[in-house]
Amino acid sequence: MSKSPTQSPALFLLALVLLSVYFLVPASAAGSTLTQSSAIAGGEQPQLVSPSDVFRLGLFPLANNTKWFLGIWFTVSPAAVVWVANRERPLNTPSSAVLALTARGSLVLLDASRNNETIWSSNSSSAGAAVKAEAQLQDNGNLVVVAATDEEQQRQAVILWQSFEHPTNTFLSGMRSGKDLRTGALWSLSSWRGADDPSPGAFRYVMDTAGSPELHVWKTTDSDDGHGRSKKTYRTGPWNGVRFSGIPEMTTFEDMFEFRFTNAPGSEVSYTFRDRVVGGSQMMSRVVLNESGVMQRMVWDGPSAAWSSFWTGPRDRCDTYGLCGAFGVCNVVDAVVCSCVKGFAPRSPAEWRMRNASGGCARVTPLQRKCAGAGEEEEVEEDGFYVLRGVKLPETHGSVVDAGATLEECGRRCLANCSCTAYAAADIRGGGTGCVQWFGDLVDTRFVEPGQDLFVRLAKSDLEATTKTNKLVGVIAAVATGFALLLLSLGCLIWRRRKAWRSSKQAPMFGEAFHECPTYQLEIIRAATDGFCPGNEIGRGGFGIVYKGRLSDGQEVAVKKLSAENKMQGFKEFMNEVEMIAKLQHRNLVRLLGCCIHGSERILVYEYMSNKSLDAFIFDARRRASLSWRTRMEIILGVARGLVYLHQDSRHTMIHRDLKAANVLLDGDMVAKISDFGIARIFSSSSSNAGLGDLDCSSTVTERIVGTYGYMSPEYAMGGMVSFMQDVYSFGVLLLEIVGGRRNQRSFNLIAHAWKLFEEDRSLELLDPTVRGGCGPAEMEQAATCIQVGLLCVQESPSQRPPMAAVIQMLSHQQAPGRPRRPVVCTPMSNPAAALIGVQEEVVTSGSGELTITNLEGR
Ligand SMILES: *[C@@H]1O[C@H](CO)[C@@H](O)[C@H](O)[C@H]1NC(C)=O
Ligand SMILES: *[C@@H]1O[C@H](CO)[C@@H](O)[C@H](O)[C@H]1NC(C)=O
Ligand SMILES: *[C@@H]1O[C@H](CO)[C@@H](O)[C@H](O)[C@H]1NC(C)=O
Ligand SMILES: *[C@@H]1O[C@H](CO)[C@@H](O)[C@H](O)[C@H]1NC(C)=O
Ligand SMILES: *[C@@H]1O[C@H](CO)[C@@H](O)[C@H](O)[C@H]1NC(C)=O
Ligand SMILES: *[C@@H]1O[C@H](CO)[C@@H](O)[C@H](O)[C@H]1NC(C)=O
């Protein structure tokens, strides 16, 4: 604010009458504020520039310079217009434009060539009275009209109007989308009509607040009777406390953007995001609803001076609203994307055969509907719930939400209400709390990764088939684990006794101060693992021994004690690396919880994976039969997604360098999680660039070769060439191993075998016989695709291997895999490099070899 309005009402009057004082502001002097006395006239130069010149406001032309609009754009990218004032009324020439602030505080665009006609107005006039106001373009791209009120000397700034509350087709950091429940104002987007026409087009992006709030894209088409008809084309899914149910990618971008959802009854429902500062530089992004109704998040890539697309919604066919109809569920990985929820069957099988699933599915067995008041005398069997796992929740319009209820309570309520068809947690944090209940058709459900659990109400008889078998398996598993636990705890007890006796003898050395450990104290880890009791050992490999542990709060963890002979870099560098790796978060990466440094000892603490590692399944004669094709496919895709994240989506792109079945762990739900990523990086940081190769084949040479026999790409094994394609190679080997249930090893070259079968058009013979029986034609087709992609990944030349992102597209049938050429089939025996480097042969997953516990205590 400049000077305060003095006690002179005459000045106000003057301002009211004299809207007509104009100064021509030369472009070089363009400031960030417009006052009531400094209207700006015409010209192609920017008229307002934000304080740090991040955004500019001015006139820009479209349609071959025949139409001019007043808009705001990024200074670095003038084509990225983020807001337009006169969307529907273009000017013919910039020279006649006049931008002014009226005495009452309305921002107006006038056309001097048409008698100063108002082309556009912010309509922000305060009722009647004149105010002292100014307009400012801020560094976040918000154009704000502020008025100074002078209440008893207390000067206060009041926002009369701001462009952030009147978005066009773009969301910027700090902007809200949603609804002001007090005024009823909607903060929504509308697409441009066309590339040359910013007037509101066919698509709108609005918050639906009837039910669990979610964002919808609507398409309005003109119909013959002149009334527009609207239909939904896309939903984000409801907010689940962490992200929108249908946009799992949001979790991946958490390090770059902060997402915030506000649901304040009676006040506002809104969603907003903020660009974060990453590695010292401010992220810069925009979310645009384009002319074809696609939401797209674009992030400015400074070095290449271009926008890169981070997310689009809808992102695939399954995001097409209602594609599979009521009670249908869409799975983009399947050849036929639509299927019915268990307990339901296509309403019109003929239409479904013609791939038109929009008619949806109907219930097979009617519900018992035991409701309050009805049928109390008869003995009726209650309904139950089928858990549809890993989905984007169905449309919540009309659903009932209670954030305070527990999930169990939610189930009881649903069962007690005749018309309740399904329920789910309203907030996924802390294992799921709150309650969303659906009362009609379940529409627009799809599988996503990671998805949520949806509890679908079914008649008891439709549920029974599954639960019986599950129960039996459950009982057997419980007995087995119980027995194993008993043995283990006995072992640990003995071990502890012995150690207590030993350590009492070494008491003086214990008094030494522990080194600083930011995350976990050594005592805590020692207590969690019963003093590194061998009975708690769950694995060992080249990098050290892994123990199972339980922290005092009950959380199960895997503790990796890095072996001492691995000479590592100093404390600080190690901490930097660990901190960086701990920041990487993805559903398909094992989470590093923290570390501990003590003397030369380095300990890493991970989340515990109850199903251990993949190799214990696929290479085990009996257990491999328990991995169905569907599970295998999920594992393959999971590993692929984890690698894409490591390679390109995370802020710190890195190469794993030791991908193998033993490094793929499985959680309780058999979700694949890559482990030991970053370990290679820690051990080899002597070659400073290792792990930072480009996505193409540009590569660096590393000094210390890490990796495992059978998974190592030829270029790395021979010359230590590091690139992302090295991981693609390992992934290819792993893929073939998962499909075939056989290990690539000295005595059996799986790649050569797969290639031979592929050449003879018999590639499906590679498929593990234990799953072949359960595979229909669609699964067989998937397996054949997998084998072909696997062979592409193990091509000798890195440039012939597909990047991981393309691998996912091929596996999900969004891109046709090319025909592989002859892969590396040289027998590994004759590979001279294998003899020269200290290659790990295999990982022993359990064992009771010599332990070097004393190293830990004595220092
Ligand atoms: C438009 O406004 C400007 C500035 O006040 C004034 O000089 C000009 O005469 C006006 N034009 C018309 C046609 O009223
Ligand atoms: C744009 O205008 C120029 C000059 O009038 C003309 O030659 C050109 O064809 C026009 N381009 C389009 C796309 O209309
Ligand atoms: C301002 O009000 C006028 C008249 O009511 C209306 O035609 C115009 O669309 C409004 N402008 C904006 C930006 O809302
Ligand atoms: C909208 O964005 C999608 C995804 O990037 C793109 O395929 C489509 O061509 C865009 N539409 C227009 C009209 O630019
Ligand atoms: C698909 O089926 C629905 C009815 O179930 C029908 O209204 C629609 O026209 C069909 N679509 C096509 C493309 O056949
Ligand atoms: C079931 O729940 C709906 C929505 O809360 C409610 O309107 C209806 O009265 C309930 N019906 C019964 C029988 O409780």
Short mmCIF file of C-alpha atoms and ligand atoms in Angstrom, two decimals, residues 19-22 112 115-116, ligand 1:
data_model
loop_
_atom_site.label_atom_id
_atom_site.label_comp_id
_atom_site.label_asym_id
_atom_site.label_seq_id
_atom_site.Cartn_x
_atom_site.Cartn_y
_atom_site.Cartn_z
CA LEU A 19 -10.80 7.08 -13.81
CA SER A 20 -9.33 8.83 -16.76
CA VAL A 21 -5.80 9.62 -15.75
CA TYR A 22 -3.47 7.37 -17.68
CA ALA A 112 -10.07 2.58 -26.28
CA ASN A 115 -15.34 4.29 -26.63
CA ASN A 116 -13.58 2.78 -23.65
C1 LIG B 1 -10.94 6.75 -23.07
O1 LIG B 1 -10.26 7.05 -21.86
C2 LIG B 1 -9.09 7.79 -22.05
C3 LIG B 1 -8.40 7.95 -20.75
O2 LIG B 1 -9.27 8.42 -19.80
C4 LIG B 1 -9.45 9.17 -22.61
O3 LIG B 1 -8.31 9.88 -22.84
C5 LIG B 1 -10.21 8.92 -23.89
O4 LIG B 1 -10.67 10.17 -24.37
C6 LIG B 1 -11.38 8.02 -23.70
N1 LIG B 1 -11.96 7.75 -25.00
C7 LIG B 1 -13.23 7.87 -25.23
C8 LIG B 1 -13.68 7.60 -26.63
O5 LIG B 1 -14.02 8.20 -24.37
#
